[in-house]
Short mmCIF file of C-alpha atoms and ligand atoms in Angstrom, two decimals:
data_model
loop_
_atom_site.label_atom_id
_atom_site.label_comp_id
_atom_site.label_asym_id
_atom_site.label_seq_id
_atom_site.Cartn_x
_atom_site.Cartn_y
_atom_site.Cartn_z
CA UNK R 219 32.30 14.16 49.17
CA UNK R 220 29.03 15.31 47.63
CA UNK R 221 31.12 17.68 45.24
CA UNK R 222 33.47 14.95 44.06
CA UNK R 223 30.33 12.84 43.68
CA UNK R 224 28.88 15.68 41.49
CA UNK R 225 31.61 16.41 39.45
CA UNK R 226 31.53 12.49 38.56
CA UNK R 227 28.48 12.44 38.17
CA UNK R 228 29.36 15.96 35.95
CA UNK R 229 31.66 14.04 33.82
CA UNK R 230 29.94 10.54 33.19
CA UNK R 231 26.91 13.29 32.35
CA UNK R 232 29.08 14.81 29.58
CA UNK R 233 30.52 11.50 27.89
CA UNK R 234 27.18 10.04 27.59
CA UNK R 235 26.17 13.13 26.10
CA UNK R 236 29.18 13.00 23.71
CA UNK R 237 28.09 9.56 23.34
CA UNK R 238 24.58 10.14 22.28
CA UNK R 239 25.73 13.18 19.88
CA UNK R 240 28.32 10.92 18.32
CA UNK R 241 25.74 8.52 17.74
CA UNK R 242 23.18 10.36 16.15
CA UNK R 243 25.86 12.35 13.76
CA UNK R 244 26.96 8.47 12.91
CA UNK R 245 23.41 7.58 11.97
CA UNK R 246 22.77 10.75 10.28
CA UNK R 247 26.14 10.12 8.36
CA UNK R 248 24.67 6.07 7.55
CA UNK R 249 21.42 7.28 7.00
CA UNK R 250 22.94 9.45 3.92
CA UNK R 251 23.61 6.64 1.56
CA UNK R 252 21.11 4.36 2.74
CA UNK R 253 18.80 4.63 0.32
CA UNK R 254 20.71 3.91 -2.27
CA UNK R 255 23.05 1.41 -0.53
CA UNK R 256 19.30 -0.64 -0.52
CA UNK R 257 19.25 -0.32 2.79
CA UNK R 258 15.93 1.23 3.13
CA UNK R 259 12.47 -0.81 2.68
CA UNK R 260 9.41 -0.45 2.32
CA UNK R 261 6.23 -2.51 4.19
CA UNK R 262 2.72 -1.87 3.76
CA UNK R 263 0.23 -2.37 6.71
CA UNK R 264 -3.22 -3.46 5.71
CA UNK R 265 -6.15 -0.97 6.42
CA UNK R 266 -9.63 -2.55 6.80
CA UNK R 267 -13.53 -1.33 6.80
CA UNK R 268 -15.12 -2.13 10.11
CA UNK R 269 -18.90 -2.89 7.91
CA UNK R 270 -17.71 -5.88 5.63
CA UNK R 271 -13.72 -6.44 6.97
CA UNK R 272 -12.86 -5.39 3.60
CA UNK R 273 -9.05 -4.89 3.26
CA UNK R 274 -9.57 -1.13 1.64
CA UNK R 275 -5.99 0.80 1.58
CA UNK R 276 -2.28 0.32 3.55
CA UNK R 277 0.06 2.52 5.38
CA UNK R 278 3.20 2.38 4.31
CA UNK R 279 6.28 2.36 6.74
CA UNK R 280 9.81 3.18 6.21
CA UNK R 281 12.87 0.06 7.46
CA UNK R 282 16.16 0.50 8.10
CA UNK R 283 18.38 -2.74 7.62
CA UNK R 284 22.02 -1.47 8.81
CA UNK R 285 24.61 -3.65 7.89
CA UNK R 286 26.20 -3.46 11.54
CA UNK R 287 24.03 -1.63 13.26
CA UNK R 288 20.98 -3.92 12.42
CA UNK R 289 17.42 -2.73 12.50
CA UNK R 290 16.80 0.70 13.36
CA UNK R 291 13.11 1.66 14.46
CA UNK R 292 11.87 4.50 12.57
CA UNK R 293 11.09 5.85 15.85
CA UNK R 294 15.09 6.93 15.67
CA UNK R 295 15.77 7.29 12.46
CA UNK R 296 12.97 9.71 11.29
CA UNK R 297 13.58 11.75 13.63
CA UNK R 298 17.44 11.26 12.96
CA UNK R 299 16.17 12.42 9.00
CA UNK R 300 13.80 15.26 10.07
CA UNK R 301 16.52 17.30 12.29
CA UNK R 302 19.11 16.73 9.67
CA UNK R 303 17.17 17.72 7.00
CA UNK R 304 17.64 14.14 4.66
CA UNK R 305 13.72 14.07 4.64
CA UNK R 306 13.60 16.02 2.52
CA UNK R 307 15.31 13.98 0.28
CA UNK R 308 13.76 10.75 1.47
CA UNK R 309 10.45 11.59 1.53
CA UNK R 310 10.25 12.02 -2.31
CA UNK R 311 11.55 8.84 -2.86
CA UNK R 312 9.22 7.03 -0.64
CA UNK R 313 6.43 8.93 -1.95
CA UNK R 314 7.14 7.78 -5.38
CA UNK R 315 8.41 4.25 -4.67
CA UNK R 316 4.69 4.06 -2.62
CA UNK R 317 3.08 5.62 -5.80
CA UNK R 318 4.29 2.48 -8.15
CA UNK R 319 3.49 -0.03 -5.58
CA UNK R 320 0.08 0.67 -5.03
CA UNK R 321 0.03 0.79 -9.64
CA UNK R 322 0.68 -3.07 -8.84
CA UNK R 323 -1.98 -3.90 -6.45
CA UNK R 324 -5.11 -5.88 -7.37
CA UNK R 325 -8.51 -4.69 -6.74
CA UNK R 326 -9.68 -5.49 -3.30
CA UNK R 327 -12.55 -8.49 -2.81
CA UNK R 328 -15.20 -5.61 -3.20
CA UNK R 329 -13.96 -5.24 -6.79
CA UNK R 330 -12.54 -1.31 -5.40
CA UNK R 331 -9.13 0.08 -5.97
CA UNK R 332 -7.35 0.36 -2.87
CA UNK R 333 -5.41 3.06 -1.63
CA UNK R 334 -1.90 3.97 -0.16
CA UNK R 335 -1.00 6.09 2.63
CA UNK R 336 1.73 7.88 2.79
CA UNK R 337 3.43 9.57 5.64
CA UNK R 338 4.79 12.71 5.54
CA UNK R 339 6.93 14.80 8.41
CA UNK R 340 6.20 18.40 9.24
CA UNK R 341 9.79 19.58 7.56
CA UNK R 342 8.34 18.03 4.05
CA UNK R 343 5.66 20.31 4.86
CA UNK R 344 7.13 23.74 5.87
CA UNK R 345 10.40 23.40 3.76
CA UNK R 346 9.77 21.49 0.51
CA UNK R 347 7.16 21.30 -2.26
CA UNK R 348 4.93 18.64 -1.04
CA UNK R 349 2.47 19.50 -3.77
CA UNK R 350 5.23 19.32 -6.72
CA UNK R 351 6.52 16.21 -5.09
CA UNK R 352 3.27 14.78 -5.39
CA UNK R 353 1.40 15.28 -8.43
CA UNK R 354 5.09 14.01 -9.87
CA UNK R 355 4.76 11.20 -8.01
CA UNK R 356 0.80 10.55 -9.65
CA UNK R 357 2.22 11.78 -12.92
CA UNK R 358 5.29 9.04 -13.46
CA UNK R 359 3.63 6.45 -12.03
CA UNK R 360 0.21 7.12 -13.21
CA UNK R 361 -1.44 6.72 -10.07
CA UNK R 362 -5.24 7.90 -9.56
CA UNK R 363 -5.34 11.36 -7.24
CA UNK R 364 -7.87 9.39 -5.33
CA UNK R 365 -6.32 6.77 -4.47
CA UNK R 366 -3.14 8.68 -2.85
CA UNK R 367 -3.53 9.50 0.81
CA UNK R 368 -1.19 11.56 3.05
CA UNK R 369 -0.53 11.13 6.81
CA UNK R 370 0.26 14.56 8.36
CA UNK R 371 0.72 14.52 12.26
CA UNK R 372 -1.44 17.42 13.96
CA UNK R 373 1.28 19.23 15.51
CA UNK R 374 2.81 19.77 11.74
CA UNK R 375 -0.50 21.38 11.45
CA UNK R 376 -0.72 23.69 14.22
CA UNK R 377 1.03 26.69 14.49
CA UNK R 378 0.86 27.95 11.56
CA UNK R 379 -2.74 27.44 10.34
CA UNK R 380 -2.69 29.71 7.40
CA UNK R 381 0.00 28.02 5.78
CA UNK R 382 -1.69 24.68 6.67
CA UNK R 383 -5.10 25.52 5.34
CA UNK R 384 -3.49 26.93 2.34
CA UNK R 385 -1.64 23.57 1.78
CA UNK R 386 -4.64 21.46 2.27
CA UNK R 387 -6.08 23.15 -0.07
CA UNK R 388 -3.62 22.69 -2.71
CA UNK R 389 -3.09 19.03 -2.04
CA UNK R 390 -7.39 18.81 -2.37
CA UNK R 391 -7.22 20.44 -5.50
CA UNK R 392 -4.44 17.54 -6.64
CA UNK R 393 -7.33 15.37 -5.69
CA UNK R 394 -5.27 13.68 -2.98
CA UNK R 395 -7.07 12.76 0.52
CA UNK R 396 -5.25 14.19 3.72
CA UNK R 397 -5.72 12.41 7.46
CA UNK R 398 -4.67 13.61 10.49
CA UNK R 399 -2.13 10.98 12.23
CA UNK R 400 -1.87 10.13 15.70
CA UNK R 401 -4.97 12.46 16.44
CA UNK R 402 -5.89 13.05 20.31
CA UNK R 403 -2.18 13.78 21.21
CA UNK R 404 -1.19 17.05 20.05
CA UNK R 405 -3.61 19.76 22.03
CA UNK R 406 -5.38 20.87 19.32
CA UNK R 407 -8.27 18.83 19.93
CA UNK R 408 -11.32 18.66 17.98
CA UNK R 409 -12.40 22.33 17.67
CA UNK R 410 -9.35 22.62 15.46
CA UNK R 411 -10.69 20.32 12.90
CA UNK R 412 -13.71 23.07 12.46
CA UNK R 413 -10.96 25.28 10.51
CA UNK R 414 -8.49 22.50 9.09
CA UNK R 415 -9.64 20.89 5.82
CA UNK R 416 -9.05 17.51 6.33
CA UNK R 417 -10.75 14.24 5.14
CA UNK R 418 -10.12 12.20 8.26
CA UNK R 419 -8.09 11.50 11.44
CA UNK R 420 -6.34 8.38 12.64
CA UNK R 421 -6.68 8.47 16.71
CA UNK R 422 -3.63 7.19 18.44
CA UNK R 423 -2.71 3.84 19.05
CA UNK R 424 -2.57 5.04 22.86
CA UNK R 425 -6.30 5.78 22.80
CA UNK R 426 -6.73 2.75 21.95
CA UNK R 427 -4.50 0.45 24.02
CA UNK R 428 -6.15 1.55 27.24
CA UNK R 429 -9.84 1.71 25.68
CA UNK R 430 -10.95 -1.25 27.59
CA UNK R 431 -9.55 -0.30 31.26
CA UNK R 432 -9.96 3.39 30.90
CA UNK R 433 -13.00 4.80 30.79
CA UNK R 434 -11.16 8.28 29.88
CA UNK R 435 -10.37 7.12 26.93
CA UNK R 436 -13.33 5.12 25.58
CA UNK R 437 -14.91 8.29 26.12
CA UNK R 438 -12.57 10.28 23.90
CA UNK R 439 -12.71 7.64 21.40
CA UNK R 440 -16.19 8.02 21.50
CA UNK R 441 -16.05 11.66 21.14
CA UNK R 442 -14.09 11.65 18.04
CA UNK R 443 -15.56 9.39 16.32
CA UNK R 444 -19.00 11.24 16.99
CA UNK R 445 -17.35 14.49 16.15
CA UNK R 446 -15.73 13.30 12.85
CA UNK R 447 -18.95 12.00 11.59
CA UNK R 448 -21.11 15.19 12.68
CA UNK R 449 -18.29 17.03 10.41
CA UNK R 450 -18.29 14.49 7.83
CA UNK R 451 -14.71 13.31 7.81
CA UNK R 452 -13.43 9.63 7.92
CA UNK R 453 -12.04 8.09 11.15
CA UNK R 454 -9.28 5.45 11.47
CA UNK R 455 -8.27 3.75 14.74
CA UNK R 456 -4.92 2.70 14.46
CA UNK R 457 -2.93 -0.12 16.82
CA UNK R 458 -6.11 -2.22 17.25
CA UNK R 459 -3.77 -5.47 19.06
CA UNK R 460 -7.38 -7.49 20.14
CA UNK R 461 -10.56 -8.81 18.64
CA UNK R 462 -12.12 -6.47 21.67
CA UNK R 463 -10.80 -3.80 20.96
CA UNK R 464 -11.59 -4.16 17.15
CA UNK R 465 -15.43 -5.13 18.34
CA UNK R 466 -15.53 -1.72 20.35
CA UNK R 467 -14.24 0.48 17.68
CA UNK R 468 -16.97 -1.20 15.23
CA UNK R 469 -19.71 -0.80 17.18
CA UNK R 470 -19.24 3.15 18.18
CA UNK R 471 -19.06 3.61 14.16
CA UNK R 472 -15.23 3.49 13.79
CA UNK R 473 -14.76 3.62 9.84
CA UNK R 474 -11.64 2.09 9.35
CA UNK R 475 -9.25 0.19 11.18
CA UNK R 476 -5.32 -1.01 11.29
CA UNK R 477 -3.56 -2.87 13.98
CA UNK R 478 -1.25 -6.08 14.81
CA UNK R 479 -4.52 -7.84 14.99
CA UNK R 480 -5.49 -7.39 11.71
CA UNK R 481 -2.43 -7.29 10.23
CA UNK R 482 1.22 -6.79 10.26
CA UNK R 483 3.05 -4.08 8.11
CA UNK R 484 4.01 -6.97 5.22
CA UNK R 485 6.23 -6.52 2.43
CA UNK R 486 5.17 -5.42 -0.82
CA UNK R 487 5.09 -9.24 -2.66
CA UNK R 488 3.12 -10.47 0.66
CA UNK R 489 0.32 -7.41 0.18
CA UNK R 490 -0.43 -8.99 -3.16
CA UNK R 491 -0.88 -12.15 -1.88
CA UNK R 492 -3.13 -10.76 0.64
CA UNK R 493 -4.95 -9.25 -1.93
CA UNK R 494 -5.19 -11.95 -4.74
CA UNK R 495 -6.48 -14.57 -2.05
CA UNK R 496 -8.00 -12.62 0.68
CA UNK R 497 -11.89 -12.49 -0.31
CA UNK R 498 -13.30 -11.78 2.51
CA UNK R 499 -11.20 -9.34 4.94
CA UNK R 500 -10.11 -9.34 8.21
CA UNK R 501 -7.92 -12.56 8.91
CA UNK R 502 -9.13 -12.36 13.04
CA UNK R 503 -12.51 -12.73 12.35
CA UNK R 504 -12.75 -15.48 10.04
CA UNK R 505 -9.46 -17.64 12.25
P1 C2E E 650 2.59 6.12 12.46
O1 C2E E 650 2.45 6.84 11.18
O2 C2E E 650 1.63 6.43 13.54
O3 C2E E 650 2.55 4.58 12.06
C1 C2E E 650 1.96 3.59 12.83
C2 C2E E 650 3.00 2.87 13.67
O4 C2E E 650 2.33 1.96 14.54
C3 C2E E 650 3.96 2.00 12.86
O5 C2E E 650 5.20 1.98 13.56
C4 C2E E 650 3.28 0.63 12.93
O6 C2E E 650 4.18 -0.44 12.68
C5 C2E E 650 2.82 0.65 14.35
N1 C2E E 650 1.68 -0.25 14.59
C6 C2E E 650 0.73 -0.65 13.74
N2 C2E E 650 -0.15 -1.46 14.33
C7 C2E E 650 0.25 -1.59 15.62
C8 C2E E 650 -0.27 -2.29 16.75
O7 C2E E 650 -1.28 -2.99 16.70
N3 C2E E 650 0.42 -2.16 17.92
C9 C2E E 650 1.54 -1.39 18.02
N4 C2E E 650 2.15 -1.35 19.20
N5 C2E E 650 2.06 -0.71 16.97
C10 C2E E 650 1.40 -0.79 15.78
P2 C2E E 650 6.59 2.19 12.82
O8 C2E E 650 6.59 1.49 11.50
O9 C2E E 650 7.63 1.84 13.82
O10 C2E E 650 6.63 3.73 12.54
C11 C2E E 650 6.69 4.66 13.56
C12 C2E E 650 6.45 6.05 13.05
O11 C2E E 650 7.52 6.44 12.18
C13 C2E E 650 5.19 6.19 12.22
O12 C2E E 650 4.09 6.34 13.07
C14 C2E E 650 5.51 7.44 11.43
O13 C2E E 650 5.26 8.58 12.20
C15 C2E E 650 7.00 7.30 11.21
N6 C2E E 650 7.26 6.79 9.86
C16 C2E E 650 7.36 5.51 9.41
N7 C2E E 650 7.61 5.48 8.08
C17 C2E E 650 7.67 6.77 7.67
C18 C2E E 650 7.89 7.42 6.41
O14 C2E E 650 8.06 6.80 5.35
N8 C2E E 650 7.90 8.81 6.40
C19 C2E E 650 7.69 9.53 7.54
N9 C2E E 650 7.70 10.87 7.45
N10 C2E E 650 7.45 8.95 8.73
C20 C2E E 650 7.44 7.59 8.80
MG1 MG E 651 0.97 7.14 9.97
MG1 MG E 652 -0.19 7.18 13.68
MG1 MG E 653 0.97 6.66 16.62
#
């Protein structure tokens, strides 16, 4: 009985499996011609200053329309693009399209050039030529250095921290500002900023979500933003969802912030809007 029920159990095992393979070789095949099928978008999520809810920069995020398949979450599909190795020709193009963008945007109600963000995966980093890709990107689309900012997670940085600090280096000397994303999840904690030149860290949207009930994670929050500023870096909370939550992160010093309840990742027409009419910054805290 048990060993019938095992080798059922063997077999629905092994067609899900199939299932899941198929799956992601079908995506990977979809995800080939996407970009220029027009399937791929881009959306830019507003990034604010905590001291005068000035709208300063955006992150911008990669969607996936499929014509059958619908909306894939970038969750799946970067991943899908990072094992297959189409980042590497993806990341380019968003990269540049990101570049001419952020050419269009309007000063910000402060009268200051506002930047873009740019996420890049830890293959663009090992394999390619992030630092060709990128002052090719500021050269076409004539893009100030300084206004260029890349998203690198911290486990692309670990590992291999001679390569990384050698990098970082190279991307300074572009004049391009680097943050660490998703900071507090990989185990590198803070020491590791000590030897990795970076201008700032985004702490986790998980940090966060449970600021308010867990006193854990206040704390850390705390503790990086304390430890950022003793090493002069920048620090960005990312997922702020509540006026609380933004009203925490301001008052331990929190530079910058992003999150649902400040804004939505909005296509590129609707960031120019934002910025032509928005004077005055966060949409919360005025509502
Ligand atoms: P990430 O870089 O940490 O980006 C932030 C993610 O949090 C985005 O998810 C954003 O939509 C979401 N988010 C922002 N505010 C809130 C909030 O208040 N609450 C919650 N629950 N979520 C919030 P998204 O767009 O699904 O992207 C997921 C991840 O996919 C990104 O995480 C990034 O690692 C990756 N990704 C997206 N676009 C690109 C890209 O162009 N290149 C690369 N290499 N990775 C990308
Ligand atoms: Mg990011
Ligand atoms: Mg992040
Ligand atoms: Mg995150």
């Amino acid at each position: 009985q048990a060993k019938l029920a095992g080798k059922n159990c063997f077999r629905y095992y092994n067609r899900a499996m199939d299932h899941a393979v198929e799956r992601r070789l079908y995506l990977e095949q979809e995800l080939r011609g996407a970009w220029d099928r027009g399937e791929l978008r881009l959306v830019y999520q507003p990034i604010f200053r905590t001291r005068d809810h000035m709208l300063v920069g955006a992150e911008v995020l990669l969607r996936w329309n499929h014509p059958t398949l619908g909306s894939i979450p970038p969750s799946v599909f970067i991943d899908v693009a990072e094992q297959s190795g189409l980042i590497q020709a993806l990341g380019p193009k968003v990269l540049h399209a990101a570049c001419e963008q952020a050419m269009q945007w309007p000063r910000n109600a402060a009268g200051e050039e506002v930047f873009i963000s740019v996420n890049v995966s830890p293959r663009q980093l090992r394999n390619g030529d992030l630092v060709g890709e990128v002052e090719t990107s500021l050269h076409t689309s004539g893009l100030a250095a300084s206004r260029l900012h890349l998203e690198l997670t911290e486990t692309a940085v670990i590992g291999d921290e001679i390569l990384a600090v050698t990098l970082l280096e190279k991307l300074h000397r572009a004049g391009v500002r680097v943050w660490l994303d998703d900071f507090g999840t990989g185990f590198s904690g803070l020491s590791h900023l000590r030897q990795v030149p970076v201008d700032g860290v985004k702490i986790d949207r998980s940090f966060v979500a449970d600021m308010e009930r867990d006193p854990d994670d206040l704390a850390l929050t705390t503790a990086i933003i304390a430890m950022a500023h003793a090493l002069g870096i920048t620090v960005v909370a990312e997922g702020v969802e509540q006026r609380a939550q933004f009203e925490l992160l301001s008052q331990r010093g929190c530079d910058l912030v992003q999150g649902y309840w400040l804004g939505r990742p909005l296509n590129a027409d609707a960031l120019v809007q934002l910025l032509e009419h928005d004077t005055a910054g966060v949409p919360g805290i005025l509502a």
